[in-house]
Amino acid sequence: MTILVCGSLAFDTIMDFEGRFADHILPDQLHILNVSFLVPGLRREFGGCAGNIAYGLRLLGAAVRPVATLGADGAHYLQRLAALGVDTSAVRLLPESYTAQAMIMTDRDNNQITAFHPGAMALAHTNPITATDGVAIAILSPDGKQATWEHAEQLHAAGVPFVFDPGQGLPMFDGPELVRLVELADWAALNDYEARLLCDRTGLSLPALSRRLRALVVTLGEQGCDIWQEGERTRVPGTPAAEVVDPTGCGDAFRAALLYGLARGWSIVEAAKLANRMGAAKIASRGGQNYRFVA
């Protein structure tokens, strides 16, 4: 029983600036902005939503197959996935591109300046879903726009139930496009801000959207999540974190556990309880793929 994870594989380069950005940026000189920041702290992490979700699923012992693209610099990411026991048969290497990369600089007040290069992710549509035998469930996590469209249609045509998880890619789609993606999906998972944006773009309320799905999951950070089914809401309380270290990848950890439960036929509420626990475990570790979890 395999879980397909469509989405990005990326490198996160994280830099720590010991001062405050505000002390180095003059508001009345923004039209000629030219600043440089010394960053003594730097680390590089394996990331991307598909990679983070696959990592979480392997912690739970699930069989997982990412459908994703890597660039010419991605061979060691592919090796890492294989070492974790991930099925890499649907990961395509594109030698003419770099792997997607996020370069994040954080100051002492936790303000961030981020640059994102999509690289191979922008060509994810060249990697279609062709093998679905033995696949129990899938997720469409943030990816290139065309890839999201085509993978949604391919999963629907193959009869594979899937979670629509637009994340930071949601603004790429207009209202009718989002309605179509919701109708193709079986479940949707969003944070509270994304849920409000989805309602704004589609003109549909959360109760109305939930009637087009088996369930709509809205995450609320430490408060847990709301499960919307047939227009009715159920609050699933959050799990307190032992320590708050780094929120990067918390949503992906949540989705990994949610998929794990759904693939095993659990109720959406029971799956969400496990997902809240796994998100809390992730936030106590730095990076999206360094935490440990025992179900």
Short mmCIF file of C-alpha atoms in Angstrom, two decimals:
data_model
loop_
_atom_site.label_atom_id
_atom_site.label_comp_id
_atom_site.label_asym_id
_atom_site.label_seq_id
_atom_site.Cartn_x
_atom_site.Cartn_y
_atom_site.Cartn_z
CA MET A 1 0.00 0.00 0.00
CA THR A 2 1.87 3.02 -1.35
CA ILE A 3 1.25 6.73 -0.80
CA LEU A 4 2.05 9.08 -3.69
CA VAL A 5 3.39 12.52 -2.78
CA CYS A 6 3.35 15.08 -5.58
CA GLY A 7 5.23 18.29 -4.91
CA SER A 8 8.61 19.93 -4.54
CA LEU A 9 12.02 18.65 -3.55
CA ALA A 10 14.21 21.58 -2.58
CA PHE A 11 17.30 22.72 -0.73
CA ASP A 12 16.83 25.28 2.04
CA THR A 13 19.83 27.51 2.68
CA ILE A 14 19.23 29.23 6.01
CA MET A 15 21.35 32.17 7.14
CA ASP A 16 21.32 33.86 10.55
CA PHE A 17 21.88 37.62 10.72
CA GLU A 18 22.71 38.69 14.26
CA GLY A 19 21.38 42.24 13.89
CA ARG A 20 18.04 43.72 12.84
CA PHE A 21 17.14 44.39 9.22
CA ALA A 22 15.34 47.56 10.31
CA ASP A 23 18.62 49.06 11.52
CA HIS A 24 20.15 48.77 8.05
CA ILE A 25 17.29 49.72 5.75
CA LEU A 26 16.44 53.40 5.39
CA PRO A 27 12.72 53.79 4.59
CA ASP A 28 13.26 56.96 2.55
CA GLN A 29 15.96 55.27 0.43
CA LEU A 30 14.07 52.15 -0.65
CA HIS A 31 14.14 53.29 -4.29
CA ILE A 32 17.95 52.89 -4.26
CA LEU A 33 18.19 49.95 -1.87
CA ASN A 34 21.67 48.42 -1.78
CA VAL A 35 22.48 46.56 1.44
CA SER A 36 24.68 43.68 2.51
CA PHE A 37 24.34 41.53 5.63
CA LEU A 38 27.06 39.50 7.33
CA VAL A 39 25.62 36.08 8.23
CA PRO A 40 27.91 34.10 10.57
CA GLY A 41 25.40 31.27 10.86
CA LEU A 42 24.57 29.19 7.80
CA ARG A 43 23.14 25.73 7.27
CA ARG A 44 21.73 23.79 4.35
CA GLU A 45 18.76 21.51 4.83
CA PHE A 46 16.90 19.03 2.69
CA GLY A 47 13.42 20.45 2.13
CA GLY A 48 10.52 20.92 -0.23
CA CYS A 49 7.00 19.82 0.67
CA ALA A 50 7.21 16.45 -1.07
CA GLY A 51 10.53 15.67 0.60
CA ASN A 52 9.29 16.70 4.05
CA ILE A 53 6.07 14.72 3.73
CA ALA A 54 7.93 11.65 2.46
CA TYR A 55 10.31 11.91 5.43
CA GLY A 56 7.38 12.00 7.86
CA LEU A 57 5.70 9.03 6.23
CA ARG A 58 8.89 6.98 6.50
CA LEU A 59 9.08 7.80 10.22
CA LEU A 60 5.66 6.17 10.47
CA GLY A 61 6.80 3.17 8.44
CA ALA A 62 4.64 3.91 5.39
CA ALA A 63 5.58 3.06 1.82
CA VAL A 64 5.92 6.36 -0.04
CA ARG A 65 6.69 7.37 -3.62
CA PRO A 66 7.34 11.07 -4.36
CA VAL A 67 6.41 12.34 -7.81
CA ALA A 68 8.87 15.20 -8.20
CA THR A 69 11.80 16.65 -10.10
CA LEU A 70 15.40 17.37 -9.10
CA GLY A 71 18.07 19.32 -10.92
CA ALA A 72 21.65 18.49 -11.86
CA ASP A 73 22.71 19.21 -8.27
CA GLY A 74 20.14 16.83 -6.79
CA ALA A 75 21.90 13.46 -6.93
CA HIS A 76 22.72 13.43 -3.21
CA TYR A 77 19.09 14.30 -2.37
CA LEU A 78 18.03 11.27 -4.41
CA GLN A 79 20.56 9.16 -2.50
CA ARG A 80 19.22 10.44 0.82
CA LEU A 81 15.65 9.52 -0.10
CA ALA A 82 16.73 6.04 -1.13
CA ALA A 83 18.65 5.63 2.14
CA LEU A 84 15.45 6.51 4.04
CA GLY A 85 13.63 3.72 2.23
CA VAL A 86 11.69 6.02 -0.08
CA ASP A 87 10.66 4.67 -3.49
CA THR A 88 12.44 7.09 -5.87
CA SER A 89 11.19 5.54 -9.12
CA ALA A 90 8.97 8.57 -9.86
CA VAL A 91 11.62 11.21 -9.11
CA ARG A 92 13.05 12.63 -12.33
CA LEU A 93 16.47 14.26 -12.61
CA LEU A 94 16.60 17.22 -15.00
CA PRO A 95 20.25 17.92 -15.84
CA GLU A 96 19.48 21.28 -17.50
CA SER A 97 18.09 22.77 -14.27
CA TYR A 98 19.07 23.39 -10.67
CA THR A 99 17.04 21.82 -7.88
CA ALA A 100 14.48 24.21 -6.39
CA GLN A 101 16.15 26.30 -3.70
CA ALA A 102 14.98 28.63 -0.94
CA MET A 103 17.53 31.07 0.46
CA ILE A 104 16.27 32.40 3.79
CA MET A 105 17.94 35.07 5.91
CA THR A 106 16.59 35.60 9.44
CA ASP A 107 17.42 38.50 11.76
CA ARG A 108 17.42 38.55 15.57
CA ASP A 109 13.70 39.49 15.64
CA ASN A 110 12.84 36.50 13.40
CA ASN A 111 12.10 38.74 10.43
CA GLN A 112 12.95 36.95 7.20
CA ILE A 113 14.10 37.82 3.69
CA THR A 114 13.61 34.89 1.32
CA ALA A 115 14.56 34.26 -2.29
CA PHE A 116 13.10 31.18 -4.00
CA HIS A 117 14.35 29.68 -7.24
CA PRO A 118 11.87 27.08 -8.59
CA GLY A 119 14.41 25.39 -10.83
CA ALA A 120 13.40 21.85 -11.73
CA MET A 121 10.08 22.26 -9.90
CA ALA A 122 8.87 24.54 -12.70
CA LEU A 123 9.17 21.55 -15.05
CA ALA A 124 7.40 19.05 -12.80
CA HIS A 125 4.65 18.69 -15.41
CA THR A 126 7.17 16.81 -17.58
CA ASN A 127 7.03 14.03 -14.97
CA PRO A 128 3.52 12.56 -15.32
CA ILE A 129 1.91 10.02 -12.99
CA THR A 130 1.97 6.76 -14.92
CA ALA A 131 1.98 3.97 -12.32
CA THR A 132 -0.78 3.78 -9.71
CA ASP A 133 -1.07 0.05 -9.02
CA GLY A 134 -1.07 -0.53 -5.26
CA VAL A 135 -1.46 3.20 -4.52
CA ALA A 136 -3.87 3.81 -1.63
CA ILE A 137 -3.90 7.61 -1.56
CA ALA A 138 -2.01 10.64 -2.87
CA ILE A 139 -1.42 14.28 -2.02
CA LEU A 140 -0.95 17.29 -4.27
CA SER A 141 1.36 19.50 -2.24
CA PRO A 142 2.72 22.82 -3.62
CA ASP A 143 4.31 22.37 -7.04
CA GLY A 144 4.46 24.06 -10.44
CA LYS A 145 1.04 25.27 -11.62
CA GLN A 146 0.88 23.08 -14.72
CA ALA A 147 2.07 20.05 -12.74
CA THR A 148 -0.68 20.59 -10.17
CA TRP A 149 -3.30 20.70 -12.90
CA GLU A 150 -2.04 17.68 -14.79
CA HIS A 151 -1.35 15.53 -11.74
CA ALA A 152 -4.84 16.28 -10.39
CA GLU A 153 -6.43 15.15 -13.64
CA GLN A 154 -4.18 12.07 -13.81
CA LEU A 155 -4.99 10.99 -10.26
CA HIS A 156 -8.70 11.54 -10.77
CA ALA A 157 -8.70 9.58 -14.02
CA ALA A 158 -6.84 6.71 -12.33
CA GLY A 159 -9.35 6.64 -9.47
CA VAL A 160 -6.73 7.47 -6.83
CA PRO A 161 -8.21 9.48 -3.94
CA PHE A 162 -6.09 12.51 -3.08
CA VAL A 163 -5.63 15.44 -0.74
CA PHE A 164 -5.45 18.89 -2.34
CA ASP A 165 -2.79 20.85 -0.41
CA PRO A 166 -2.18 24.10 -2.34
CA GLY A 167 -0.10 25.81 0.37
CA GLN A 168 1.95 28.74 -0.87
CA GLY A 169 0.98 27.87 -4.45
CA LEU A 170 -2.67 28.82 -3.89
CA PRO A 171 -2.31 32.41 -5.24
CA MET A 172 -1.33 30.99 -8.66
CA PHE A 173 -4.92 29.87 -9.25
CA ASP A 174 -8.07 31.91 -9.84
CA GLY A 175 -11.49 31.09 -8.41
CA PRO A 176 -12.80 28.76 -11.14
CA GLU A 177 -9.49 26.88 -11.22
CA LEU A 178 -9.59 26.33 -7.46
CA VAL A 179 -13.20 25.14 -7.61
CA ARG A 180 -12.21 22.60 -10.27
CA LEU A 181 -9.27 21.34 -8.19
CA VAL A 182 -11.51 20.98 -5.13
CA GLU A 183 -14.02 19.01 -7.19
CA LEU A 184 -11.30 16.66 -8.45
CA ALA A 185 -9.96 16.09 -4.92
CA ASP A 186 -11.35 13.95 -2.09
CA TRP A 187 -9.95 16.03 0.77
CA ALA A 188 -8.31 19.44 1.10
CA ALA A 189 -5.83 20.60 3.74
CA LEU A 190 -4.95 24.26 4.34
CA ASN A 191 -3.84 26.53 7.15
CA ASP A 192 -6.28 29.15 8.41
CA TYR A 193 -4.90 31.94 6.21
CA GLU A 194 -5.00 29.75 3.09
CA ALA A 195 -8.54 28.69 3.94
CA ARG A 196 -9.66 32.33 4.08
CA LEU A 197 -7.93 32.99 0.76
CA LEU A 198 -9.59 29.93 -0.80
CA CYS A 199 -12.99 31.21 0.32
CA ASP A 200 -12.21 34.67 -1.04
CA ARG A 201 -11.05 33.35 -4.43
CA THR A 202 -13.90 30.88 -4.91
CA GLY A 203 -16.70 32.86 -3.30
CA LEU A 204 -17.59 29.73 -1.31
CA SER A 205 -17.70 29.38 2.48
CA LEU A 206 -15.91 26.62 4.36
CA PRO A 207 -19.21 24.76 4.93
CA ALA A 208 -19.97 25.00 1.21
CA LEU A 209 -16.50 23.84 0.19
CA SER A 210 -16.71 20.90 2.59
CA ARG A 211 -19.83 19.66 0.83
CA ARG A 212 -17.75 19.19 -2.33
CA LEU A 213 -15.20 17.02 -0.49
CA ARG A 214 -15.10 14.09 1.90
CA ALA A 215 -13.58 16.54 4.38
CA LEU A 216 -11.83 19.90 4.57
CA VAL A 217 -9.01 20.24 7.12
CA VAL A 218 -7.99 23.70 8.38
CA THR A 219 -4.90 23.76 10.60
CA LEU A 220 -4.75 26.30 13.44
CA GLY A 221 -1.20 25.99 14.79
CA GLU A 222 -1.03 25.18 18.48
CA GLN A 223 -4.84 25.24 18.66
CA GLY A 224 -5.06 22.08 16.55
CA CYS A 225 -7.30 21.91 13.51
CA ASP A 226 -10.89 22.13 12.33
CA ILE A 227 -12.43 19.29 10.35
CA TRP A 228 -15.31 20.37 8.09
CA GLN A 229 -17.63 17.63 6.82
CA GLU A 230 -20.97 18.20 5.11
CA GLY A 231 -21.01 21.76 6.40
CA GLU A 232 -20.34 20.81 10.03
CA ARG A 233 -17.17 21.65 11.98
CA THR A 234 -15.32 19.46 14.47
CA ARG A 235 -12.41 20.97 16.44
CA VAL A 236 -9.51 18.60 17.08
CA PRO A 237 -7.42 20.12 19.92
CA GLY A 238 -3.71 20.63 19.40
CA THR A 239 -0.89 18.79 21.12
CA PRO A 240 1.45 20.97 23.21
CA ALA A 241 5.01 21.02 21.89
CA ALA A 242 7.81 20.11 24.28
CA GLU A 243 9.76 23.06 22.88
CA VAL A 244 9.21 25.59 20.10
CA VAL A 245 12.41 25.64 18.04
CA ASP A 246 11.53 25.92 14.35
CA PRO A 247 8.14 25.87 12.58
CA THR A 248 9.67 24.97 9.20
CA GLY A 249 7.98 21.83 7.90
CA CYS A 250 5.34 21.56 10.65
CA GLY A 251 2.53 21.59 8.11
CA ASP A 252 4.27 18.87 6.11
CA ALA A 253 4.67 16.70 9.21
CA PHE A 254 0.95 17.17 9.91
CA ARG A 255 0.07 16.11 6.38
CA ALA A 256 2.30 13.04 6.53
CA ALA A 257 0.43 11.74 9.58
CA LEU A 258 -2.93 12.70 8.08
CA LEU A 259 -2.13 10.65 4.97
CA TYR A 260 -0.92 7.75 7.08
CA GLY A 261 -4.23 7.56 8.93
CA LEU A 262 -6.42 8.03 5.87
CA ALA A 263 -4.51 5.35 3.94
CA ARG A 264 -5.34 2.93 6.76
CA GLY A 265 -9.03 3.71 6.74
CA TRP A 266 -9.07 5.76 9.95
CA SER A 267 -11.69 8.44 10.44
CA ILE A 268 -10.49 11.91 9.50
CA VAL A 269 -10.70 12.95 13.16
CA GLU A 270 -8.47 10.08 14.33
CA ALA A 271 -6.00 10.84 11.54
CA ALA A 272 -5.97 14.51 12.57
CA LYS A 273 -5.19 13.62 16.19
CA LEU A 274 -2.05 11.79 15.06
CA ALA A 275 -1.25 14.68 12.71
CA ASN A 276 -1.41 17.21 15.57
CA ARG A 277 1.00 15.08 17.60
CA MET A 278 3.43 14.79 14.73
CA GLY A 279 3.36 18.53 14.03
CA ALA A 280 4.16 19.18 17.69
CA ALA A 281 7.13 16.80 17.50
CA LYS A 282 8.46 18.56 14.41
CA ILE A 283 8.37 22.06 15.89
CA ALA A 284 10.80 20.97 18.62
CA SER A 285 13.54 20.30 16.03
CA ARG A 286 15.34 22.55 13.57
CA GLY A 287 14.78 21.89 9.86
CA GLY A 288 12.05 19.98 8.07
CA GLN A 289 13.68 16.55 8.09
CA ASN A 290 15.60 16.18 11.35
CA TYR A 291 12.92 15.31 13.92
CA ARG A 292 12.00 11.94 15.40
CA PHE A 293 8.55 10.59 16.16
CA VAL A 294 7.07 7.48 17.73
CA ALA A 295 3.38 6.90 16.93
#
